[in-house]
mmCIF file of C-alpha atoms in Angstrom:
data_model
loop_
_atom_site.group_PDB
_atom_site.id
_atom_site.type_symbol
_atom_site.label_atom_id
_atom_site.label_comp_id
_atom_site.label_asym_id
_atom_site.label_seq_id
_atom_site.Cartn_x
_atom_site.Cartn_y
_atom_site.Cartn_z
ATOM 1 C CA UNK A 1 -21.941 -3.204 -27.063
ATOM 2 C CA UNK A 2 -18.947 -2.754 -28.770
ATOM 3 C CA UNK A 3 -19.017 0.709 -29.317
ATOM 4 C CA UNK A 4 -18.492 0.344 -32.724
ATOM 5 C CA UNK A 5 -21.980 -0.946 -32.668
ATOM 6 C CA UNK A 6 -23.569 2.719 -31.718
ATOM 7 C CA UNK A 7 -21.473 4.950 -34.272
ATOM 8 C CA UNK A 8 -23.103 2.828 -36.725
ATOM 9 C CA UNK A 9 -26.187 3.240 -35.831
ATOM 10 C CA UNK A 10 -26.852 6.179 -35.113
ATOM 11 C CA UNK A 11 -27.832 6.481 -38.318
ATOM 12 C CA UNK A 12 -29.477 4.909 -41.212
ATOM 13 C CA UNK A 13 -32.859 2.007 -41.475
ATOM 14 C CA UNK A 14 -31.878 -0.195 -38.962
ATOM 15 C CA UNK A 15 -31.117 -3.335 -41.046
ATOM 16 C CA UNK A 16 -27.386 -3.326 -41.987
ATOM 17 C CA UNK A 17 -27.418 -5.080 -44.856
ATOM 18 C CA UNK A 18 -29.935 -5.960 -48.403
ATOM 19 C CA UNK A 19 -29.351 -10.182 -46.879
ATOM 20 C CA UNK A 20 -30.545 -9.638 -43.817
ATOM 21 C CA UNK A 21 -33.685 -7.658 -44.831
ATOM 22 C CA UNK A 22 -33.706 -10.951 -47.285
ATOM 23 C CA UNK A 23 -33.467 -12.685 -43.722
ATOM 24 C CA UNK A 24 -36.284 -10.779 -41.687
ATOM 25 C CA UNK A 25 -38.793 -9.457 -44.333
ATOM 26 C CA UNK A 26 -41.843 -11.861 -44.428
ATOM 27 C CA UNK A 27 -42.360 -14.634 -46.939
ATOM 28 C CA UNK A 28 -45.586 -15.259 -46.843
ATOM 29 C CA UNK A 29 -47.011 -11.879 -47.380
ATOM 30 C CA UNK A 30 -49.853 -11.170 -49.639
ATOM 31 C CA UNK A 31 -51.227 -7.978 -49.765
ATOM 32 C CA UNK A 32 -54.983 -7.540 -48.035
ATOM 33 C CA UNK A 33 -55.987 -5.503 -51.506
ATOM 34 C CA UNK A 34 -56.298 -5.433 -54.818
ATOM 35 C CA UNK A 35 -54.494 -3.163 -57.072
ATOM 36 C CA UNK A 36 -57.279 -0.938 -57.983
ATOM 37 C CA UNK A 37 -58.403 -1.389 -54.224
ATOM 38 C CA UNK A 38 -55.014 -0.318 -52.912
ATOM 39 C CA UNK A 39 -55.077 2.966 -55.128
ATOM 40 C CA UNK A 40 -58.681 3.505 -54.010
ATOM 41 C CA UNK A 41 -57.352 2.952 -50.071
ATOM 42 C CA UNK A 42 -54.341 5.542 -50.991
ATOM 43 C CA UNK A 43 -56.139 8.208 -52.772
ATOM 44 C CA UNK A 44 -59.088 7.700 -49.838
ATOM 45 C CA UNK A 45 -56.452 7.584 -47.058
ATOM 46 C CA UNK A 46 -54.486 10.703 -48.382
ATOM 47 C CA UNK A 47 -57.548 12.645 -48.752
ATOM 48 C CA UNK A 48 -58.743 12.222 -44.624
ATOM 49 C CA UNK A 49 -55.124 13.149 -42.891
ATOM 50 C CA UNK A 50 -54.738 15.909 -44.956
ATOM 51 C CA UNK A 51 -58.812 17.745 -44.389
ATOM 52 C CA UNK A 52 -58.669 16.267 -40.695
ATOM 53 C CA UNK A 53 -54.706 17.308 -40.409
ATOM 54 C CA UNK A 54 -55.598 21.265 -41.861
ATOM 55 C CA UNK A 55 -58.309 21.037 -39.023
ATOM 56 C CA UNK A 56 -56.600 19.993 -36.305
ATOM 57 C CA UNK A 57 -53.349 22.592 -36.500
ATOM 58 C CA UNK A 58 -55.047 25.077 -38.750
ATOM 59 C CA UNK A 59 -53.394 24.069 -41.237
ATOM 60 C CA UNK A 60 -53.462 25.420 -44.844
ATOM 61 C CA UNK A 61 -52.178 23.600 -48.162
ATOM 62 C CA UNK A 62 -49.542 24.764 -50.094
ATOM 63 C CA UNK A 63 -47.166 24.021 -52.838
ATOM 64 C CA UNK A 64 -43.755 23.898 -52.228
ATOM 65 C CA UNK A 65 -41.006 24.079 -54.234
ATOM 66 C CA UNK A 66 -39.297 20.420 -56.090
ATOM 67 C CA UNK A 67 -35.749 22.535 -56.967
ATOM 68 C CA UNK A 68 -34.569 24.966 -54.606
ATOM 69 C CA UNK A 69 -31.072 27.299 -55.023
ATOM 70 C CA UNK A 70 -27.884 25.742 -53.467
ATOM 71 C CA UNK A 71 -26.826 29.288 -52.126
ATOM 72 C CA UNK A 72 -29.818 29.684 -49.528
ATOM 73 C CA UNK A 73 -29.545 27.240 -47.088
ATOM 74 C CA UNK A 74 -33.020 25.719 -47.075
ATOM 75 C CA UNK A 75 -31.763 22.299 -48.631
ATOM 76 C CA UNK A 76 -31.870 19.474 -45.595
ATOM 77 C CA UNK A 77 -28.378 17.636 -45.095
ATOM 78 C CA UNK A 78 -30.301 15.191 -42.761
ATOM 79 C CA UNK A 79 -27.843 14.710 -40.311
ATOM 80 C CA UNK A 80 -24.766 16.688 -39.203
ATOM 81 C CA UNK A 81 -22.138 14.181 -40.703
ATOM 82 C CA UNK A 82 -22.864 15.937 -44.630
ATOM 83 C CA UNK A 83 -23.407 12.624 -45.525
ATOM 84 C CA UNK A 84 -26.199 12.530 -47.410
ATOM 85 C CA UNK A 85 -26.283 15.195 -50.161
ATOM 86 C CA UNK A 86 -28.240 16.399 -52.622
ATOM 87 C CA UNK A 87 -29.103 16.029 -55.978
ATOM 88 C CA UNK A 88 -27.152 18.977 -57.562
ATOM 89 C CA UNK A 89 -27.396 20.326 -60.672
ATOM 90 C CA UNK A 90 -27.057 23.461 -62.599
ATOM 91 C CA UNK A 91 -29.557 25.835 -64.516
ATOM 92 C CA UNK A 92 -28.188 28.374 -67.173
ATOM 93 C CA UNK A 93 -30.721 30.819 -66.949
ATOM 94 C CA UNK A 94 -31.338 33.985 -69.181
ATOM 95 C CA UNK A 95 -28.992 32.455 -71.934
ATOM 96 C CA UNK A 96 -26.516 32.130 -69.815
ATOM 97 C CA UNK A 97 -27.131 35.729 -67.358
ATOM 98 C CA UNK A 98 -28.118 34.171 -64.099
ATOM 99 C CA UNK A 99 -26.778 30.863 -63.881
ATOM 100 C CA UNK A 100 -28.027 28.999 -60.584
ATOM 101 C CA UNK A 101 -26.804 26.328 -58.714
ATOM 102 C CA UNK A 102 -29.503 23.352 -58.183
ATOM 103 C CA UNK A 103 -30.216 21.090 -55.467
ATOM 104 C CA UNK A 104 -33.529 18.157 -55.371
ATOM 105 C CA UNK A 105 -34.932 19.029 -52.083
ATOM 106 C CA UNK A 106 -34.204 16.047 -49.391
ATOM 107 C CA UNK A 107 -36.869 18.007 -47.687
ATOM 108 C CA UNK A 108 -38.766 21.586 -46.957
ATOM 109 C CA UNK A 109 -38.018 21.628 -43.644
ATOM 110 C CA UNK A 110 -36.377 24.731 -43.898
ATOM 111 C CA UNK A 111 -37.597 26.426 -46.203
ATOM 112 C CA UNK A 112 -41.576 25.642 -44.293
ATOM 113 C CA UNK A 113 -40.325 28.682 -41.691
ATOM 114 C CA UNK A 114 -39.852 30.803 -44.955
ATOM 115 C CA UNK A 115 -43.106 29.820 -46.229
ATOM 116 C CA UNK A 116 -44.588 31.008 -42.534
ATOM 117 C CA UNK A 117 -43.426 34.477 -43.282
ATOM 118 C CA UNK A 118 -43.980 34.535 -46.905
ATOM 119 C CA UNK A 119 -47.505 33.891 -45.961
ATOM 120 C CA UNK A 120 -48.166 36.525 -42.843
ATOM 121 C CA UNK A 121 -48.908 33.178 -41.076
ATOM 122 C CA UNK A 122 -48.898 34.636 -37.276
ATOM 123 C CA UNK A 123 -48.569 32.324 -34.217
ATOM 124 C CA UNK A 124 -51.831 28.933 -34.591
ATOM 125 C CA UNK A 125 -51.494 29.499 -38.388
ATOM 126 C CA UNK A 126 -49.634 27.403 -40.561
ATOM 127 C CA UNK A 127 -49.137 25.525 -43.913
ATOM 128 C CA UNK A 128 -49.575 21.954 -45.148
ATOM 129 C CA UNK A 129 -47.435 20.333 -47.941
ATOM 130 C CA UNK A 130 -47.319 17.202 -49.816
ATOM 131 C CA UNK A 131 -43.589 16.408 -50.589
ATOM 132 C CA UNK A 132 -41.673 15.517 -53.573
ATOM 133 C CA UNK A 133 -37.955 15.140 -52.284
ATOM 134 C CA UNK A 134 -35.197 12.402 -53.328
ATOM 135 C CA UNK A 135 -32.520 11.611 -51.064
ATOM 136 C CA UNK A 136 -29.842 8.680 -53.416
ATOM 137 C CA UNK A 137 -27.767 8.376 -50.341
ATOM 138 C CA UNK A 138 -30.349 6.641 -48.191
ATOM 139 C CA UNK A 139 -29.354 3.148 -47.581
ATOM 140 C CA UNK A 140 -32.839 1.272 -49.216
ATOM 141 C CA UNK A 141 -35.161 -0.838 -47.354
ATOM 142 C CA UNK A 142 -39.030 -1.732 -47.630
ATOM 143 C CA UNK A 143 -39.808 1.339 -46.146
ATOM 144 C CA UNK A 144 -37.255 3.291 -46.741
ATOM 145 C CA UNK A 145 -36.835 4.555 -50.275
ATOM 146 C CA UNK A 146 -34.242 7.763 -52.876
ATOM 147 C CA UNK A 147 -37.983 9.291 -53.426
ATOM 148 C CA UNK A 148 -39.735 10.480 -50.927
ATOM 149 C CA UNK A 149 -43.246 11.480 -50.170
ATOM 150 C CA UNK A 150 -44.220 13.827 -46.530
ATOM 151 C CA UNK A 151 -46.943 15.438 -45.534
ATOM 152 C CA UNK A 152 -44.638 17.970 -44.003
ATOM 153 C CA UNK A 153 -45.960 20.624 -42.120
ATOM 154 C CA UNK A 154 -45.399 23.983 -40.264
ATOM 155 C CA UNK A 155 -46.769 25.912 -37.356
ATOM 156 C CA UNK A 156 -45.918 29.831 -36.210
ATOM 157 C CA UNK A 157 -46.055 29.225 -32.287
ATOM 158 C CA UNK A 158 -45.065 32.212 -29.505
ATOM 159 C CA UNK A 159 -41.228 32.210 -27.507
ATOM 160 C CA UNK A 160 -44.275 30.675 -24.703
ATOM 161 C CA UNK A 161 -45.291 28.106 -26.281
ATOM 162 C CA UNK A 162 -41.705 26.634 -26.887
ATOM 163 C CA UNK A 163 -41.434 24.251 -24.075
ATOM 164 C CA UNK A 164 -42.015 20.092 -23.236
ATOM 165 C CA UNK A 165 -46.216 20.592 -22.823
ATOM 166 C CA UNK A 166 -46.851 21.658 -26.506
ATOM 167 C CA UNK A 167 -44.984 19.408 -28.356
ATOM 168 C CA UNK A 168 -46.582 16.720 -26.737
ATOM 169 C CA UNK A 169 -50.089 18.250 -26.974
ATOM 170 C CA UNK A 170 -49.863 18.759 -30.679
ATOM 171 C CA UNK A 171 -48.362 15.107 -30.885
ATOM 172 C CA UNK A 172 -51.368 13.739 -29.936
ATOM 173 C CA UNK A 173 -53.167 15.462 -32.332
ATOM 174 C CA UNK A 174 -51.491 14.341 -35.124
ATOM 175 C CA UNK A 175 -51.702 11.023 -33.548
ATOM 176 C CA UNK A 176 -55.411 11.132 -33.276
ATOM 177 C CA UNK A 177 -55.409 12.005 -36.787
ATOM 178 C CA UNK A 178 -53.933 8.881 -37.740
ATOM 179 C CA UNK A 179 -55.966 6.943 -35.953
ATOM 180 C CA UNK A 180 -58.843 8.311 -37.222
ATOM 181 C CA UNK A 181 -57.427 7.311 -40.459
ATOM 182 C CA UNK A 182 -56.873 4.073 -39.862
ATOM 183 C CA UNK A 183 -60.623 3.815 -38.505
ATOM 184 C CA UNK A 184 -62.179 5.296 -41.575
ATOM 185 C CA UNK A 185 -60.028 2.923 -43.862
ATOM 186 C CA UNK A 186 -61.176 -0.162 -41.837
ATOM 187 C CA UNK A 187 -64.609 1.201 -42.511
ATOM 188 C CA UNK A 188 -64.140 1.897 -46.291
ATOM 189 C CA UNK A 189 -62.432 -1.052 -46.659
ATOM 190 C CA UNK A 190 -63.180 -4.202 -44.327
ATOM 191 C CA UNK A 191 -61.057 -6.680 -46.461
ATOM 192 C CA UNK A 192 -58.690 -5.079 -44.350
ATOM 193 C CA UNK A 193 -59.346 -6.593 -41.158
ATOM 194 C CA UNK A 194 -57.159 -9.112 -39.893
ATOM 195 C CA UNK A 195 -56.652 -10.896 -36.503
ATOM 196 C CA UNK A 196 -53.097 -10.893 -37.556
ATOM 197 C CA UNK A 197 -52.653 -7.451 -37.839
ATOM 198 C CA UNK A 198 -54.206 -5.285 -34.541
ATOM 199 C CA UNK A 199 -55.401 -1.544 -34.425
ATOM 200 C CA UNK A 200 -53.619 0.561 -33.684
ATOM 201 C CA UNK A 201 -53.455 1.690 -29.789
ATOM 202 C CA UNK A 202 -55.251 5.401 -28.389
ATOM 203 C CA UNK A 203 -53.047 6.409 -27.290
ATOM 204 C CA UNK A 204 -48.903 6.810 -27.757
ATOM 205 C CA UNK A 205 -47.300 6.186 -24.997
ATOM 206 C CA UNK A 206 -43.972 8.711 -24.110
ATOM 207 C CA UNK A 207 -40.884 7.987 -23.480
ATOM 208 C CA UNK A 208 -37.506 10.583 -23.568
ATOM 209 C CA UNK A 209 -34.535 9.026 -25.769
ATOM 210 C CA UNK A 210 -31.662 9.099 -21.988
ATOM 211 C CA UNK A 211 -35.041 7.105 -20.546
ATOM 212 C CA UNK A 212 -35.003 4.634 -23.234
ATOM 213 C CA UNK A 213 -31.345 4.254 -22.952
ATOM 214 C CA UNK A 214 -31.400 3.390 -19.121
ATOM 215 C CA UNK A 215 -34.078 0.586 -20.089
ATOM 216 C CA UNK A 216 -31.694 -0.930 -22.429
ATOM 217 C CA UNK A 217 -27.820 0.323 -21.955
ATOM 218 C CA UNK A 218 -26.689 -2.890 -23.709
ATOM 219 C CA UNK A 219 -28.300 -2.348 -27.241
ATOM 220 C CA UNK A 220 -27.725 -0.097 -30.422
ATOM 221 C CA UNK A 221 -30.248 2.684 -29.849
ATOM 222 C CA UNK A 222 -32.419 0.367 -32.927
ATOM 223 C CA UNK A 223 -33.068 -2.429 -31.176
ATOM 224 C CA UNK A 224 -33.560 -0.084 -28.149
ATOM 225 C CA UNK A 225 -36.536 1.056 -30.540
ATOM 226 C CA UNK A 226 -37.345 -2.001 -31.624
ATOM 227 C CA UNK A 227 -37.826 -3.551 -27.824
ATOM 228 C CA UNK A 228 -40.110 -0.793 -26.802
ATOM 229 C CA UNK A 229 -42.037 -1.074 -29.069
ATOM 230 C CA UNK A 230 -42.179 -4.963 -28.597
ATOM 231 C CA UNK A 231 -43.835 -3.608 -24.922
ATOM 232 C CA UNK A 232 -45.684 -0.273 -26.160
ATOM 233 C CA UNK A 233 -47.016 -0.922 -30.278
ATOM 234 C CA UNK A 234 -47.140 2.794 -30.618
ATOM 235 C CA UNK A 235 -44.277 5.582 -28.852
ATOM 236 C CA UNK A 236 -43.208 8.779 -29.271
ATOM 237 C CA UNK A 237 -39.258 8.998 -27.985
ATOM 238 C CA UNK A 238 -38.315 12.877 -26.958
ATOM 239 C CA UNK A 239 -34.680 14.386 -26.738
ATOM 240 C CA UNK A 240 -33.055 12.640 -30.559
ATOM 241 C CA UNK A 241 -30.291 14.683 -31.337
ATOM 242 C CA UNK A 242 -28.827 15.786 -27.708
ATOM 243 C CA UNK A 243 -25.662 13.493 -26.156
ATOM 244 C CA UNK A 244 -27.066 10.972 -23.817
ATOM 245 C CA UNK A 245 -25.684 9.225 -20.974
ATOM 246 C CA UNK A 246 -23.039 6.462 -22.867
ATOM 247 C CA UNK A 247 -21.786 9.665 -24.627
ATOM 248 C CA UNK A 248 -23.612 9.413 -28.439
ATOM 249 C CA UNK A 249 -27.390 11.214 -29.472
ATOM 250 C CA UNK A 250 -30.304 7.837 -29.377
ATOM 251 C CA UNK A 251 -30.605 9.502 -33.674
ATOM 252 C CA UNK A 252 -27.497 12.099 -34.638
ATOM 253 C CA UNK A 253 -30.228 15.278 -36.007
ATOM 254 C CA UNK A 254 -28.842 18.475 -38.426
ATOM 255 C CA UNK A 255 -28.675 21.253 -35.766
ATOM 256 C CA UNK A 256 -30.552 24.209 -37.670
ATOM 257 C CA UNK A 257 -34.158 23.123 -37.635
ATOM 258 C CA UNK A 258 -35.143 20.671 -34.504
ATOM 259 C CA UNK A 259 -33.980 22.406 -31.497
ATOM 260 C CA UNK A 260 -32.248 18.905 -29.601
ATOM 261 C CA UNK A 261 -30.401 21.715 -26.869
ATOM 262 C CA UNK A 262 -32.605 23.444 -24.806
ATOM 263 C CA UNK A 263 -32.979 21.764 -21.247
ATOM 264 C CA UNK A 264 -36.242 19.860 -20.009
ATOM 265 C CA UNK A 265 -36.761 18.934 -16.424
ATOM 266 C CA UNK A 266 -38.857 15.355 -16.443
ATOM 267 C CA UNK A 267 -41.639 13.727 -14.399
ATOM 268 C CA UNK A 268 -39.065 13.693 -11.298
ATOM 269 C CA UNK A 269 -37.302 16.801 -12.144
ATOM 270 C CA UNK A 270 -33.817 15.690 -14.079
ATOM 271 C CA UNK A 271 -32.820 17.273 -16.349
ATOM 272 C CA UNK A 272 -33.780 16.262 -19.749
ATOM 273 C CA UNK A 273 -32.633 17.646 -22.866
ATOM 274 C CA UNK A 274 -34.490 18.399 -26.756
ATOM 275 C CA UNK A 275 -37.694 20.104 -27.813
ATOM 276 C CA UNK A 276 -38.460 17.132 -30.598
ATOM 277 C CA UNK A 277 -38.531 13.412 -31.446
ATOM 278 C CA UNK A 278 -40.384 10.581 -33.273
ATOM 279 C CA UNK A 279 -43.426 8.666 -33.128
ATOM 280 C CA UNK A 280 -42.835 4.872 -33.551
ATOM 281 C CA UNK A 281 -44.891 1.607 -33.973
ATOM 282 C CA UNK A 282 -44.229 -1.388 -34.353
ATOM 283 C CA UNK A 283 -45.517 -3.004 -37.473
ATOM 284 C CA UNK A 284 -47.135 -6.305 -37.703
ATOM 285 C CA UNK A 285 -46.735 -7.189 -40.979
ATOM 286 C CA UNK A 286 -42.937 -6.812 -41.386
ATOM 287 C CA UNK A 287 -42.302 -7.190 -37.675
ATOM 288 C CA UNK A 288 -40.060 -4.288 -37.422
ATOM 289 C CA UNK A 289 -40.066 -0.816 -35.596
ATOM 290 C CA UNK A 290 -41.593 1.703 -38.538
ATOM 291 C CA UNK A 291 -41.413 5.207 -38.045
ATOM 292 C CA UNK A 292 -44.258 7.554 -38.785
ATOM 293 C CA UNK A 293 -43.100 10.775 -38.136
ATOM 294 C CA UNK A 294 -40.365 13.273 -36.920
ATOM 295 C CA UNK A 295 -41.054 16.583 -35.458
ATOM 296 C CA UNK A 296 -39.845 19.268 -33.523
ATOM 297 C CA UNK A 297 -40.271 22.855 -32.458
ATOM 298 C CA UNK A 298 -38.045 24.720 -34.611
ATOM 299 C CA UNK A 299 -34.392 26.393 -33.030
ATOM 300 C CA UNK A 300 -34.492 29.884 -32.378
ATOM 301 C CA UNK A 301 -31.746 32.441 -32.041
ATOM 302 C CA UNK A 302 -29.610 31.232 -29.536
ATOM 303 C CA UNK A 303 -30.577 27.390 -30.047
ATOM 304 C CA UNK A 304 -29.032 27.742 -33.884
ATOM 305 C CA UNK A 305 -26.058 29.028 -32.366
ATOM 306 C CA UNK A 306 -25.287 27.239 -29.845
ATOM 307 C CA UNK A 307 -26.014 23.098 -31.926
ATOM 308 C CA UNK A 308 -23.844 24.999 -34.635
ATOM 309 C CA UNK A 309 -20.771 25.501 -32.156
ATOM 310 C CA UNK A 310 -21.760 22.011 -31.148
ATOM 311 C CA UNK A 311 -21.716 20.151 -34.278
ATOM 312 C CA UNK A 312 -18.591 22.519 -35.807
ATOM 313 C CA UNK A 313 -20.664 23.726 -37.869
ATOM 314 C CA UNK A 314 -20.441 27.477 -37.658
ATOM 315 C CA UNK A 315 -19.897 28.024 -40.540
ATOM 316 C CA UNK A 316 -23.781 27.682 -41.539
ATOM 317 C CA UNK A 317 -24.517 31.219 -40.391
ATOM 318 C CA UNK A 318 -23.424 33.488 -43.222
ATOM 319 C CA UNK A 319 -25.804 31.467 -45.902
ATOM 320 C CA UNK A 320 -28.623 33.589 -45.871
ATOM 321 C CA UNK A 321 -31.241 31.371 -44.427
ATOM 322 C CA UNK A 322 -29.460 30.760 -41.151
ATOM 323 C CA UNK A 323 -29.069 34.972 -41.213
ATOM 324 C CA UNK A 324 -32.910 35.173 -41.489
ATOM 325 C CA UNK A 325 -33.301 32.904 -37.967
ATOM 326 C CA UNK A 326 -29.945 35.122 -36.130
ATOM 327 C CA UNK A 327 -31.657 38.231 -36.825
ATOM 328 C CA UNK A 328 -34.803 37.352 -36.000
ATOM 329 C CA UNK A 329 -36.853 37.315 -39.553
ATOM 330 C CA UNK A 330 -38.642 34.307 -39.480
ATOM 331 C CA UNK A 331 -41.197 33.181 -37.032
ATOM 332 C CA UNK A 332 -40.194 31.114 -34.091
ATOM 333 C CA UNK A 333 -42.474 28.009 -35.217
ATOM 334 C CA UNK A 334 -42.863 23.810 -34.958
ATOM 335 C CA UNK A 335 -43.150 21.426 -37.038
ATOM 336 C CA UNK A 336 -42.110 17.813 -38.431
ATOM 337 C CA UNK A 337 -43.067 14.913 -41.710
ATOM 338 C CA UNK A 338 -45.297 12.578 -41.994
ATOM 339 C CA UNK A 339 -44.124 9.332 -43.945
ATOM 340 C CA UNK A 340 -47.138 8.719 -46.691
ATOM 341 C CA UNK A 341 -45.724 5.739 -48.060
ATOM 342 C CA UNK A 342 -45.756 4.626 -44.970
ATOM 343 C CA UNK A 343 -48.379 5.741 -42.863
ATOM 344 C CA UNK A 344 -50.521 4.480 -46.123
ATOM 345 C CA UNK A 345 -47.541 0.817 -46.194
ATOM 346 C CA UNK A 346 -49.121 0.842 -42.336
ATOM 347 C CA UNK A 347 -52.329 1.594 -42.608
ATOM 348 C CA UNK A 348 -52.704 -1.449 -45.452
ATOM 349 C CA UNK A 349 -50.854 -3.448 -44.044
ATOM 350 C CA UNK A 350 -48.119 -4.225 -46.985
ATOM 351 C CA UNK A 351 -45.366 -5.097 -46.304
ATOM 352 C CA UNK A 352 -43.397 -2.686 -48.333
#
C-alpha cells in the first residue's frame, strides 16, 4: 500500500469523494418507519438512552454551552494538525467595553472537565449533556454532518482508576445501554424487525489498534476497520492516537483530552499505549463501518505535557484550561461522546 494512502486515511470518514458515496449508498433503500413514527422513535430512543446512561454511570443531566471564549482553551480542535477550525465571531459586549472573540463549540470535551469542578463532582459522579456543535470543515457523507448532536458525558475518577480495566468496564456499561435501547425500540416499533438487518451482538469484541494493524498490515485504517467488522460486527478499538508499528497512528487525536500516550500491557505481556478508543459497528443498511462513540481516560498533568511535546503544541500550556490541568486544579476524569444521529440511524435502520 502507498504511504500516501495511510497519510490520507489518518482523518476523515473513510470515503474519499462524493462520487464514491454515490456509488456506495444503497439504491433500493426504503425506511421501515413512517415520518411520524420516525420522530416518535427518535424521542423514545433519546429518553431511554439518557435515563439509562445516567443510571449506569451515575451521571446527572446538565446544560452545555453552544458558544465559548476563543482564548479559554476549552474548545475542541478534533485533531492535532489544526485542519478543522471552529466557527468564530466577534461579540461587542457592554457597548464595546468587554469585547469577546467567540467560537461555536466543535465538541464539549474539555468544557465537561471544567464543569466537573464547577459542579463539585466527586469520584464516581459525573454529568451528561445533550450537546450541539458545528464542524464546518467536516467532509460530509451519510454519517458525517456539519451539525453535530452528541450525548457528551464525563465522570470524575481516582488516580487508581486511570487504567485499561476501568476503561473497559465503562465501555461495557455503555454498550449494554445501547443494546438495551435496541431491544426497547424493537418492542415499541415492531416494524423495525427485518431479516436483512440483524440485531446488535450482546457483547463487544475488544482489540488494540496495534493488533488490528498486525492483522491487516497492508490495509489503510478505515479498511482495517471495515475488515474486522465483517468478522466481528461490534468492536472497541483501544489505543487511538499513539504511533503504531508502521509509523502512523490509527487516527490522529488531539493531545489535550484523551490519554493516548500511557503505556499499557497486553494480555500476552506486550507493551501497548493508550487509555482510549472507539466503538464501531457494522451497519447492515449502508454496509459500512459505523462509529457510535469515542471515549477515553483524560490526560493528567504528566501525559498532557508528553502529548503536547509529541505533537509540537507546547504553546497550548499557556491557555487557562491547560494550566488548570498542569496545576492539578481539575478532577481526573474519563469521558466521551455518543453520536445521537448515528446511534438512531443505526437502531432505526436508516441509510442517512
